[in-house]
XYZ file of C-alpha atoms in Angstrom:
764
model
C -13.024 -20.941 -14.332
C -16.048 -19.475 -12.577
C -15.342 -16.543 -10.286
C -14.827 -17.675 -6.661
C -18.037 -18.239 -4.727
C -17.001 -16.156 -1.659
C -17.476 -12.981 -3.697
C -21.235 -13.671 -3.864
C -21.934 -16.365 -1.237
C -25.197 -18.201 -0.954
C -25.048 -18.163 2.845
C -23.780 -15.774 5.504
C -21.946 -16.555 8.724
C -23.580 -15.865 12.100
C -23.185 -12.234 13.121
C -22.889 -10.936 16.675
C -23.383 -7.262 17.444
C -22.358 -5.141 20.389
C -22.359 -1.433 21.028
C -19.494 0.263 19.148
C -16.461 0.925 21.340
C -16.041 4.356 22.847
C -12.257 4.109 23.151
C -9.326 2.571 21.296
C -6.322 0.792 22.744
C -6.325 -0.382 26.342
C -6.529 -3.968 27.560
C -8.493 -5.250 24.545
C -5.674 -4.147 22.222
C -3.080 -5.935 24.339
C -5.171 -9.106 24.517
C -5.690 -9.222 20.764
C -2.011 -8.576 20.014
C -0.921 -11.339 22.393
C -3.547 -13.730 21.023
C -2.317 -13.317 17.454
C 1.338 -13.616 18.436
C 0.754 -16.823 20.406
C -1.420 -18.371 17.705
C 1.001 -17.667 14.851
C 4.428 -17.855 16.499
C 4.347 -19.082 20.068
C 5.640 -17.197 23.146
C 9.426 -17.461 22.732
C 9.545 -16.599 19.038
C 6.893 -13.924 19.506
C 8.735 -12.225 22.371
C 11.981 -12.137 20.382
C 10.356 -10.608 17.323
C 8.349 -7.976 19.194
C 11.501 -6.686 20.887
C 12.897 -5.815 17.445
C 9.896 -4.139 15.781
C 10.652 -0.500 14.888
C 13.758 -0.434 17.073
C 16.816 1.401 15.789
C 18.730 -1.854 15.333
C 15.668 -3.896 14.359
C 13.256 -4.184 11.463
C 10.600 -1.825 10.177
C 7.055 -2.978 10.866
C 5.551 -4.487 7.693
C 2.308 -2.634 8.416
C 1.776 1.108 8.046
C 4.195 3.958 7.297
C 3.662 5.908 10.527
C 7.041 7.313 11.655
C 9.046 6.158 14.639
C 10.102 8.684 17.288
C 13.504 10.290 16.823
C 15.907 9.225 19.531
C 14.182 7.285 22.312
C 12.236 4.143 21.439
C 10.020 2.416 23.984
C 11.477 -0.910 25.098
C 7.973 -2.032 26.031
C 7.232 -2.007 22.334
C 7.300 0.470 19.416
C 4.297 -1.113 17.753
C 0.514 -1.172 17.927
C -2.089 -3.932 18.007
C -2.323 -4.119 14.234
C 1.448 -3.915 13.905
C 1.704 -6.987 16.134
C -0.839 -8.715 13.911
C 1.146 -7.814 10.790
C 4.338 -9.185 12.305
C 2.539 -12.360 13.427
C 1.190 -12.911 9.908
C 4.683 -12.659 8.415
C 6.624 -14.538 11.114
C 4.059 -17.337 11.418
C 5.336 -20.881 11.753
C 2.697 -22.187 9.323
C 3.975 -23.220 5.895
C 2.545 -23.497 2.388
C 4.909 -25.996 0.803
C 4.775 -28.198 -2.320
C 2.847 -30.870 -0.393
C 0.195 -28.254 0.431
C -0.194 -27.321 -3.228
C -0.368 -31.012 -4.162
C -3.279 -31.486 -1.749
C -5.251 -28.429 -2.850
C -6.193 -27.529 -6.410
C -6.517 -23.938 -7.536
C -10.261 -24.471 -7.972
C -10.594 -25.657 -4.389
C -8.522 -22.808 -2.931
C -10.579 -20.315 -4.939
C -13.658 -21.267 -2.901
C -11.954 -20.219 0.339
C -12.493 -16.751 1.785
C -9.654 -14.248 1.756
C -9.332 -14.807 5.501
C -8.952 -18.563 5.041
C -6.448 -18.140 2.206
C -4.262 -15.747 4.168
C -4.117 -17.944 7.261
C -2.412 -20.891 5.537
C 1.111 -19.626 6.149
C 4.376 -18.758 4.369
C 5.123 -19.993 0.861
C 8.349 -22.012 0.865
C 9.215 -22.816 -2.775
C 8.890 -21.191 -6.195
C 5.780 -22.659 -7.809
C 4.321 -22.815 -11.322
C 0.836 -23.423 -12.679
C 1.203 -24.539 -16.267
C -1.518 -24.158 -18.928
C -4.389 -26.589 -18.415
C -3.115 -27.896 -15.081
C -5.134 -27.857 -11.861
C -2.375 -27.688 -9.249
C 0.673 -25.510 -8.671
C 3.911 -27.497 -8.829
C 7.422 -26.675 -7.554
C 9.907 -25.248 -10.015
C 13.584 -24.371 -9.686
C 14.567 -20.721 -9.511
C 16.558 -21.170 -12.710
C 13.532 -22.458 -14.604
C 11.385 -19.687 -13.127
C 13.751 -16.923 -14.235
C 14.185 -18.542 -17.644
C 10.399 -18.791 -18.106
C 9.930 -15.118 -17.268
C 12.854 -13.914 -19.375
C 11.875 -16.031 -22.393
C 8.297 -14.739 -22.261
C 9.365 -11.121 -21.902
C 11.883 -11.350 -24.745
C 9.216 -12.869 -26.959
C 6.866 -9.875 -26.689
C 6.443 -7.671 -29.737
C 6.882 -4.614 -27.519
C 8.118 -4.089 -23.946
C 4.898 -2.131 -23.360
C 2.991 -5.430 -23.453
C 4.349 -6.159 -19.961
C 3.127 -4.562 -16.734
C 5.233 -4.395 -13.562
C 3.210 -3.654 -10.436
C 4.606 -2.765 -7.000
C 3.094 -2.870 -3.526
C 4.193 -0.549 -0.733
C 6.048 -3.305 1.130
C 9.072 -3.226 -1.187
C 12.278 -1.733 0.246
C 14.115 1.217 -1.294
C 16.819 -1.093 -2.584
C 14.389 -3.536 -4.194
C 12.259 -0.724 -5.637
C 15.235 1.027 -7.209
C 16.486 -2.204 -8.781
C 12.961 -3.008 -9.959
C 12.431 0.277 -11.787
C 15.936 -0.064 -13.234
C 15.112 -3.559 -14.517
C 11.836 -2.396 -16.040
C 13.284 0.667 -17.725
C 16.271 -1.280 -19.014
C 13.744 -3.716 -20.469
C 12.151 -0.752 -22.232
C 8.895 0.372 -20.615
C 7.515 2.743 -17.978
C 4.607 0.428 -17.151
C 5.204 0.735 -13.397
C 1.791 1.066 -11.729
C 1.792 0.810 -7.952
C -0.510 0.882 -4.949
C -0.091 4.684 -4.706
C -2.258 4.898 -7.822
C -5.105 3.449 -5.752
C -4.703 5.465 -2.549
C -2.661 8.683 -2.226
C -2.078 9.573 -5.890
C -4.589 12.398 -5.462
C -2.488 13.722 -2.572
C 0.654 13.718 -4.679
C -1.009 15.524 -7.579
C -2.804 18.083 -5.420
C 0.233 18.881 -3.296
C 2.596 19.076 -6.278
C 0.321 21.558 -8.013
C -0.034 23.821 -4.983
C 3.130 23.606 -2.857
C 5.586 21.955 -5.244
C 6.125 18.570 -3.573
C 3.851 15.534 -3.539
C 4.648 14.683 0.087
C 3.468 15.988 3.421
C 5.387 18.814 5.077
C 5.302 17.864 8.769
C 7.364 15.694 11.093
C 6.192 13.723 14.105
C 7.423 16.492 16.394
C 5.205 18.988 14.555
C 2.140 17.033 15.659
C 3.233 17.360 19.268
C 3.604 21.130 18.858
C 0.441 21.831 16.855
C -2.276 24.043 18.323
C -5.010 22.557 16.127
C -5.016 19.272 14.195
C -7.775 18.501 11.712
C -8.109 14.768 11.020
C -10.130 14.504 7.825
C -11.375 11.325 6.130
C -9.137 9.091 8.200
C -9.523 6.327 10.804
C -6.139 6.131 12.568
C -7.429 3.885 15.354
C -7.533 1.029 12.845
C -5.240 2.054 10.011
C -2.431 3.909 11.857
C -2.937 3.182 15.577
C 0.413 4.653 16.676
C -0.852 8.016 15.454
C -3.176 8.048 18.469
C -0.256 8.440 20.873
C 0.916 11.471 18.864
C -2.564 12.993 19.038
C -2.668 12.250 22.758
C 0.628 14.087 23.245
C -0.689 17.034 21.258
C -3.738 17.161 23.520
C -1.627 17.053 26.655
C 0.413 19.948 25.266
C -2.780 21.993 24.994
C -3.659 21.285 21.355
C -7.173 20.833 20.003
C -8.326 18.115 17.621
C -11.103 18.425 15.051
C -12.358 15.199 13.478
C -14.107 15.329 10.102
C -15.576 11.963 9.112
C -18.908 10.360 8.187
C -18.425 7.722 10.923
C -17.629 8.400 14.598
C -14.587 6.133 14.829
C -13.586 4.934 18.306
C -9.909 5.715 17.853
C -10.589 9.415 17.437
C -13.045 9.692 20.269
C -10.899 8.359 23.135
C -7.544 6.615 23.490
C -6.163 4.424 26.276
C -2.413 4.153 25.793
C -1.474 0.469 26.250
C 1.865 1.413 27.822
C 0.568 3.900 30.399
C -0.893 2.508 33.612
C -2.930 5.631 34.262
C -4.633 5.326 30.890
C -5.245 1.612 31.294
C -6.839 1.964 34.720
C -8.547 5.268 34.046
C -10.802 6.722 31.417
C -8.086 7.416 28.870
C -7.730 10.607 26.842
C -10.667 12.144 25.007
C -9.047 13.092 21.690
C -11.681 14.847 19.616
C -12.751 18.312 20.728
C -15.052 18.889 17.744
C -16.602 16.066 15.713
C -17.942 17.201 12.339
C -19.972 14.311 10.893
C -19.647 15.380 7.301
C -21.725 13.875 4.524
C -19.750 11.679 2.168
C -17.880 14.024 -0.211
C -18.995 17.107 1.676
C -15.421 18.050 2.545
C -14.981 20.810 -0.051
C -18.212 22.438 1.117
C -16.990 22.278 4.721
C -13.571 23.705 3.843
C -15.223 26.557 1.946
C -17.473 27.241 4.915
C -14.494 27.415 7.285
C -12.582 29.702 4.909
C -15.660 31.889 4.469
C -15.851 32.213 8.258
C -12.162 33.188 8.411
C -12.624 35.831 5.715
C -15.519 37.383 7.590
C -13.579 37.279 10.861
C -10.599 38.964 9.162
C -12.894 41.698 7.877
C -13.978 42.356 11.458
C -10.447 42.136 12.929
C -8.003 43.077 10.132
C -4.572 41.534 10.505
C -5.576 39.295 13.415
C -7.028 36.230 11.660
C -5.234 35.579 8.357
C -1.476 35.656 7.754
C -1.304 38.534 5.309
C 2.489 38.757 5.229
C 2.836 35.066 4.386
C 0.226 35.255 1.629
C 1.763 38.373 0.060
C 5.326 37.036 0.133
C 4.872 33.345 -0.578
C 1.568 32.704 -2.343
C -0.407 33.544 -5.458
C -4.147 33.629 -6.043
C -5.635 34.662 -2.708
C -7.735 37.509 -4.110
C -9.188 35.109 -6.672
C -10.077 32.631 -3.947
C -11.594 35.270 -1.671
C -13.816 36.569 -4.458
C -14.922 33.040 -5.315
C -15.797 32.188 -1.704
C -18.123 35.186 -1.656
C -20.293 33.550 -4.322
C -21.304 30.648 -2.047
C -24.296 31.266 0.244
C -24.022 29.922 3.789
C -27.162 27.872 3.249
C -25.592 25.995 0.344
C -22.394 25.175 2.224
C -24.311 23.966 5.268
C -26.557 21.779 3.108
C -23.728 20.297 1.019
C -21.451 19.587 3.981
C -24.171 18.298 6.286
C -22.649 20.271 9.184
C -24.854 22.665 11.183
C -23.837 26.330 10.998
C -23.210 26.517 14.746
C -20.576 23.753 14.541
C -18.921 25.414 11.557
C -18.712 28.656 13.511
C -17.214 26.925 16.556
C -14.443 25.335 14.514
C -13.965 28.507 12.460
C -13.428 30.458 15.677
C -10.867 27.879 16.806
C -8.935 28.223 13.551
C -9.147 32.004 13.703
C -7.409 32.016 17.090
C -4.442 29.822 16.155
C -1.636 29.645 13.607
C -0.045 26.254 14.221
C -2.505 24.114 12.276
C -1.996 20.675 10.728
C -4.440 18.893 8.439
C -4.117 15.088 8.333
C -6.021 13.003 5.810
C -6.215 9.628 4.124
C -8.415 7.899 1.541
C -11.600 9.576 2.751
C -10.359 12.569 0.750
C -8.359 11.004 -2.058
C -10.686 8.298 -3.415
C -13.270 10.593 -5.030
C -13.700 11.894 -8.557
C -12.753 15.241 -7.022
C -9.965 13.731 -4.894
C -7.309 16.129 -6.201
C -9.591 19.091 -5.604
C -10.225 17.872 -2.046
C -6.502 18.065 -1.323
C -6.150 21.450 -2.990
C -8.948 22.832 -0.830
C -7.197 21.644 2.337
C -4.076 23.458 1.135
C -6.132 26.622 0.552
C -7.229 26.585 4.184
C -3.680 26.155 5.451
C -2.279 28.855 3.171
C -4.817 31.388 4.448
C -3.402 30.847 7.931
C 0.223 30.729 6.809
C 0.254 27.231 8.270
C 2.826 25.582 5.994
C 6.579 25.722 6.411
C 6.683 26.472 10.126
C 6.935 24.282 13.250
C 3.661 22.697 14.348
C 1.896 23.358 11.056
C 1.489 21.869 7.604
C 0.140 19.093 5.423
C 0.006 15.490 6.624
C -1.207 12.867 4.141
C -0.998 9.681 6.201
C 0.326 6.948 3.920
C -0.631 3.309 4.077
C 1.896 0.535 3.429
C 5.235 0.925 5.158
C 7.313 2.010 2.162
C 4.755 3.186 -0.354
C 6.279 6.682 -0.231
C 9.792 5.304 -0.620
C 8.765 3.327 -3.711
C 7.791 6.552 -5.457
C 10.982 8.285 -4.350
C 12.942 5.365 -5.860
C 11.298 5.869 -9.265
C 8.309 3.519 -9.127
C 6.092 5.720 -11.249
C 4.524 5.423 -14.664
C 5.181 9.132 -15.344
C 8.894 9.583 -14.495
C 10.421 13.031 -14.584
C 12.899 13.753 -17.354
C 15.636 14.755 -14.909
C 15.447 11.354 -13.209
C 15.647 9.516 -16.532
C 18.620 11.654 -17.530
C 20.463 10.652 -14.347
C 19.696 6.967 -14.971
C 21.098 7.337 -18.472
C 24.246 9.078 -17.254
C 24.953 6.544 -14.513
C 24.023 3.276 -16.207
C 24.736 4.109 -19.842
C 21.410 3.226 -21.497
C 18.531 5.260 -22.875
C 15.471 4.841 -20.627
C 12.060 4.943 -22.288
C 10.465 8.391 -22.211
C 6.870 7.542 -23.079
C 4.634 7.411 -20.011
C 3.389 3.986 -19.002
C 0.160 2.611 -17.569
C -1.107 3.513 -14.126
C -3.072 0.885 -12.214
C -6.455 1.522 -13.809
C -4.928 1.808 -17.287
C -2.997 -1.419 -16.688
C -6.205 -3.278 -15.850
C -7.867 -1.893 -18.965
C -4.854 -2.794 -21.131
C -4.848 -6.397 -19.912
C -8.602 -6.610 -20.387
C -8.281 -5.326 -23.963
C -5.422 -7.698 -24.820
C -2.865 -4.899 -25.117
C -0.750 -6.378 -22.321
C -0.095 -10.071 -21.779
C 2.437 -10.236 -18.922
C 1.674 -9.088 -15.384
C 4.492 -9.090 -12.807
C 3.645 -8.076 -9.228
C 6.345 -7.189 -6.710
C 4.274 -7.945 -3.616
C 0.664 -7.136 -2.870
C -2.656 -8.799 -3.602
C -3.531 -7.014 -6.811
C -6.912 -8.587 -7.486
C -8.301 -7.848 -4.035
C -6.821 -4.348 -3.910
C -8.016 -3.248 -7.341
C -11.455 -1.859 -8.222
C -14.113 -3.655 -10.264
C -13.151 -7.149 -9.107
C -14.825 -9.165 -11.861
C -13.407 -6.921 -14.580
C -9.923 -7.086 -13.039
C -10.179 -10.891 -12.793
C -11.017 -11.087 -16.492
C -8.037 -8.857 -17.236
C -5.606 -11.069 -15.332
C -6.979 -14.196 -16.997
C -6.295 -12.624 -20.400
C -2.548 -12.674 -19.687
C -0.163 -15.272 -21.040
C 1.935 -15.026 -17.859
C 1.279 -13.711 -14.366
C 4.072 -13.580 -11.778
C 3.597 -12.856 -8.070
C 6.521 -12.161 -5.715
C 4.950 -13.034 -2.374
C 5.461 -14.124 1.205
C 2.002 -15.664 1.712
C -0.837 -17.116 -0.314
C -3.461 -14.627 -1.522
C -6.382 -14.343 -3.948
C -4.169 -13.102 -6.796
C -2.442 -16.494 -6.963
C -5.802 -18.093 -7.758
C -6.975 -15.718 -10.499
C -4.127 -15.922 -12.973
C -2.852 -15.948 -16.511
C -2.368 -18.933 -18.793
C 0.886 -19.647 -16.962
C 1.287 -18.481 -13.362
C 4.395 -18.241 -11.188
C 4.731 -17.640 -7.451
C 8.183 -16.461 -6.354
C 8.568 -16.647 -2.538
C 10.605 -13.895 -0.919
C 12.040 -12.972 2.453
C 9.960 -10.879 4.818
C 11.031 -7.885 6.895
C 11.544 -10.054 9.975
C 14.037 -12.408 8.313
C 17.814 -12.275 8.029
C 19.155 -11.538 4.558
C 22.543 -13.115 3.814
C 24.313 -12.403 0.547
C 27.840 -13.021 -0.725
C 29.348 -10.058 1.137
C 27.613 -10.983 4.401
C 24.457 -9.907 6.279
C 22.450 -7.197 4.527
C 19.957 -4.568 5.582
C 17.459 -2.587 3.547
C 15.982 0.881 4.001
C 12.540 2.450 3.875
C 11.017 5.935 3.886
C 8.263 6.655 6.373
C 5.176 8.789 5.883
C 7.069 11.940 6.885
C 10.081 11.594 4.604
C 12.629 9.999 6.937
C 14.819 7.210 5.533
C 16.095 4.560 7.936
C 17.358 0.998 7.883
C 15.531 -2.271 8.523
C 17.329 -5.464 9.496
C 15.600 -8.793 10.103
C 17.074 -11.501 12.341
C 14.795 -14.544 12.108
C 15.941 -17.564 10.130
C 14.114 -17.540 6.768
C 10.895 -19.542 6.571
C 12.580 -21.737 3.942
C 16.050 -22.182 2.495
C 14.464 -21.655 -0.925
C 13.455 -18.030 -0.268
C 15.248 -15.167 -1.967
C 15.284 -11.490 -1.112
C 13.439 -9.075 -3.382
C 16.685 -7.383 -4.494
C 18.129 -10.781 -5.401
C 15.000 -11.791 -7.332
C 15.086 -8.565 -9.328
C 18.847 -8.692 -9.884
C 18.771 -12.329 -10.985
C 15.996 -11.566 -13.469
C 18.069 -8.621 -14.703
C 20.920 -11.012 -15.452
C 18.608 -13.372 -17.351
C 17.211 -10.494 -19.412
C 20.601 -8.931 -20.069
C 23.867 -10.156 -21.470
C 27.575 -9.605 -20.956
C 27.302 -6.174 -22.554
C 24.362 -5.141 -20.373
C 26.390 -2.456 -18.624
C 24.639 -2.962 -15.270
C 26.444 -4.788 -12.471
C 23.472 -6.831 -11.316
C 25.523 -9.418 -9.457
C 27.578 -6.839 -7.588
C 24.389 -5.175 -6.352
C 22.916 -8.539 -5.316
C 26.066 -9.408 -3.401
C 26.289 -6.096 -1.532
C 23.327 -3.744 -1.098
C 25.742 -0.864 -0.434
C 26.301 -0.950 -4.198
C 22.578 -0.399 -4.780
C 22.631 2.535 -2.395
C 25.608 4.052 -4.214
C 23.575 3.911 -7.429
C 20.589 5.493 -5.672
C 22.879 8.256 -4.413
C 24.055 8.918 -7.968
C 20.535 9.078 -9.410
C 18.248 10.607 -6.764
C 18.845 13.987 -5.067
C 18.779 13.963 -1.281
C 20.656 10.681 -0.872
C 24.143 12.111 -0.568
C 26.372 9.882 1.629
C 23.518 7.374 1.678
C 25.492 4.459 3.081
C 26.899 6.599 5.853
C 23.720 8.416 6.873
C 21.386 5.412 6.719
C 23.606 3.711 9.301
C 22.926 6.481 11.820
C 20.531 5.238 14.534
C 17.626 7.455 13.400
C 18.419 7.638 9.694
C 17.930 10.970 7.912
C 15.249 13.240 6.501
C 14.985 13.874 2.781
C 14.822 17.483 1.545
C 11.326 18.946 1.666
C 10.805 22.432 0.301
C 7.322 22.902 1.734
C 8.579 21.912 5.191
C 11.309 24.528 4.879
C 9.002 27.262 3.567
C 10.244 26.950 -0.016
C 7.791 26.091 -2.754
C 9.269 24.311 -5.767
C 6.634 25.515 -8.205
C 7.507 27.244 -11.490
C 7.216 30.699 -9.879
C 8.513 29.665 -6.460
C 5.230 30.383 -4.710
C 2.446 28.309 -3.220
C -0.803 28.522 -5.161
C -4.370 29.004 -4.069
C -6.770 27.139 -6.339
C -10.450 27.300 -7.250
C -12.243 24.018 -6.603
C -15.928 23.708 -7.440
C -18.395 21.969 -5.185
C -18.778 18.370 -6.419
C -22.017 17.210 -7.961
C -23.247 14.581 -5.505
C -26.609 14.080 -7.183
C -28.006 10.547 -6.989
C -30.931 8.870 -8.673
C -34.125 8.770 -6.612
C -33.837 6.191 -3.845
C -30.140 5.516 -4.363
C -27.433 5.929 -1.740
C -23.708 6.699 -1.780
C -21.427 3.888 -0.639
C -17.950 4.191 0.837
C -15.570 1.281 1.372
C -13.784 1.032 4.730
C -11.536 -1.398 6.603
C -12.429 -3.394 9.674
C -10.200 -3.295 12.733
C -9.196 -6.902 11.991
C -7.469 -6.203 8.687
C -4.698 -4.235 7.051
C -5.137 -3.411 3.386
C -6.180 -6.729 1.813
C -4.841 -8.880 4.678
C -7.701 -10.123 6.855
C -6.491 -10.924 10.378
C -9.908 -12.005 11.638
C -13.652 -11.623 11.149
C -14.278 -9.100 13.917
C -14.530 -5.324 13.903
C -14.253 -4.728 17.634
C -14.443 -0.954 17.497
C -17.669 -0.992 15.465
C -19.166 -3.830 17.516
C -19.428 -6.370 14.676
C -18.237 -9.958 15.062
C -18.147 -13.020 12.821
C -19.177 -11.667 9.397
C -17.633 -9.110 7.055
C -20.399 -8.916 4.460
C -22.265 -6.068 6.121
C -23.554 -2.686 5.002
C -23.746 0.049 7.634
C -26.875 2.166 7.101
C -28.652 5.127 8.633
C -31.718 3.932 10.575
C -34.031 6.273 8.653
C -32.804 4.887 5.325
C -33.456 1.362 6.538
C -36.986 2.283 7.544
C -37.658 3.876 4.165
C -36.670 0.629 2.471
C -38.538 -1.541 4.959
C -35.373 -3.247 6.170
C -34.866 -4.865 9.543
C -31.557 -5.059 11.377
C -29.308 -7.805 9.948
C -31.684 -8.508 7.066
C -29.814 -9.808 3.968
C -29.685 -7.332 1.096
C -28.204 -7.110 -2.408
C -26.211 -4.047 -3.446
C -26.111 -2.787 -7.040
C -23.815 0.019 -8.158
C -24.817 2.392 -10.950
C -22.324 4.139 -13.228
C -22.870 5.469 -16.757
C -25.602 2.949 -17.456
C -23.550 0.037 -16.073
C -24.696 -2.093 -13.163
C -22.656 -4.311 -10.835
C -24.237 -6.428 -8.117
C -22.880 -7.888 -4.877
C -25.260 -10.264 -3.132
C -25.929 -11.175 0.456
C -24.863 -8.384 2.780
C -26.433 -7.846 6.175
C -28.006 -4.416 6.702
C -26.779 -2.941 9.999
C -28.224 0.231 11.562
C -25.326 2.561 12.316
C -24.438 6.157 13.099
C -23.815 7.381 9.547
C -25.336 10.372 7.719
C -28.621 9.794 5.909
C -28.130 8.811 2.289
C -24.738 7.210 3.002
C -23.711 3.582 3.581
C -20.399 1.892 4.385
C -19.111 -1.553 3.362
C -15.855 -3.390 3.850
C -12.977 -3.418 1.403
C -12.240 -5.697 -0.462
C -15.627 -7.476 -0.346
C -17.387 -4.476 -1.923
C -14.685 -3.728 -4.524
C -16.782 -5.672 -7.020
C -19.103 -2.618 -6.984
C -16.423 0.008 -7.737
C -16.439 0.813 -11.495
C -13.017 0.690 -13.092
C -13.784 3.879 -15.059
C -14.920 5.912 -12.044
C -11.673 7.701 -11.206
C -10.338 10.937 -9.778
C -9.661 13.737 -12.217
C -5.924 14.268 -12.564
C -4.815 11.235 -10.532
C -6.870 8.279 -11.872
C -7.399 7.039 -8.310
C -10.505 4.781 -8.169
C -13.409 6.577 -6.497
C -13.975 3.897 -3.877
C -15.327 6.478 -1.432
C -18.226 7.526 -3.662
C -20.112 4.696 -5.334
C -23.785 5.189 -6.186
C -25.754 2.114 -5.107
C -29.280 0.829 -4.774
C -30.139 -1.627 -2.004
C -32.842 -4.253 -2.158
C -33.815 -7.197 -0.017
C -31.773 -10.229 -1.021
C -33.307 -12.478 -3.650
C -34.658 -15.729 -2.261
């Protein structure tokens, strides 16, 4: 089948442009949230659901992993505009049933845009696409499980199967899933972390001994300085803005480091505060450093160089010498290395004027409670791990880890992506974890490392893997190198998608394709022992429960734990040794197994029932560094080589305000002033003039990597406030340009934030 036309359309939709917004939140956010709720659910259903989002006795928002406040929760609503959109998408009254699939062939649906596909509604029945057929057809759950189990048992090696996980999966489902996969005999457990914050995990583990952030929500309130680096919380984590606002009102300062001046970091109007709504709101950013793409290491070195010079002038007043002597290694090495970089080089590579560097350096010199927050703007580079390590260097110089109001804050994406990793969703499991699985369940788990996401794509493409099973997510749209990934999926004998809604990955499939519909977060989960709840881990390491109350979208839906447990029974036998049915019937039994296998979950069933849940142990938060020598480590990180061929530009992929991950809520990016069309490329005005381009003129983009070229056609060139030599495009439309082999050293994260491209006027 030819690749879907929307990836390279012949025509573009009409585009309307306005001035980019100068503030986030406010009345526009309320209007958009209400509009989506009414359109998808209606007023009565919508009001009921919104009263339960992120409440202590409600369900966890299916959007981002931003933490909820301890104790008090706002009864006006503990959610943001995009959280309301995420809930509306899941709790929609629209249905994709067998009659829908009978009306629409796979070939027809493949011509729809991702937005059109996602708006069709909830899938109601398990469906199968058999070899050579044009339409999905309903199938019983028994036949579905039998088809999967028969195919898996027929493989020559368990390593020919790949089991992917999205960040939506609960702790209980994730633990059962990794147990199923390892009992089957492989560690092929790639997940969405591989594509986003894997660089954070690697960099933090190497330097401070834990691959998670060290701060809590209360630390942000108490911080004196917060650096927000390579992150757009106004769109991706809107509730973070209220935390930044509280920090500001407590006297804190905020430094924003980003190639784009995002509205959510410039000013915030809290939708629940009348004064904000009627007034001007809160100006969040005190210093905006418009860094060049991948100029973050140069900027960090410049700030550290400033601090070293200030310490030389005022010994003992700028750096935390006691902390560094007692708890770190490698400072002298770092200090000597920083001395080799001329100021001129750091200014040029970062793109930040010296005066601005000095202003921010002086701010850091005066304070000790410093937090650095970041997201994919740092992680999705070839030097993504080094980016994180350099942020840690800066914090260690100030002794700003392991104390209130200070520390590392990688802001995770999907609502339980961090919990999935804690539960063992990882292709490189630690030996101690495997030993505990063996002791508790009585089988020998595989020890050989499995495929990460990029390796899984390459294995399928090369014919080394023939079964792809996805626990949630939209793998094709999320992955890099779209055409290559599509070819890889089509090489499979069987692809299985556990899903709530229709997405592109159902339409680019293996020889046989299955869709297994599951319950969403908003829906009640009844099992043999009665109503069940699940648990998740937020971005700051707190575990808490989530309990849906809506009637399921269909009587044919199953929960993710039940789907995994049922498949475990089909793959096993009476001597399996794992009580799959008992864990399906009562999720407390799953949590008892988690308690036995994962440190930090003592008295899990008791503590998760507390209104606020509980925090997992975190050595870096407590000032203990679980490295081999027990100390935090300074590292040497070279400036990246950002050299481009003459006339080429560096492209970053970003999200619009009307999407979350691969889910497209609408075609507007209100904060950037773009409406009606997503195929746009944001360009510096001077770059447009050099290429003779007019505003909104159609262009073709070609990426260049190791002699390979990939082309995406028909994007509109938009003049925008972005550094010269840099352009921005929307994910996932531009993923076709991201080479599958362009990955971060040490983490294998695709370098979606640094893609070398050439831009030409569109053909024809």
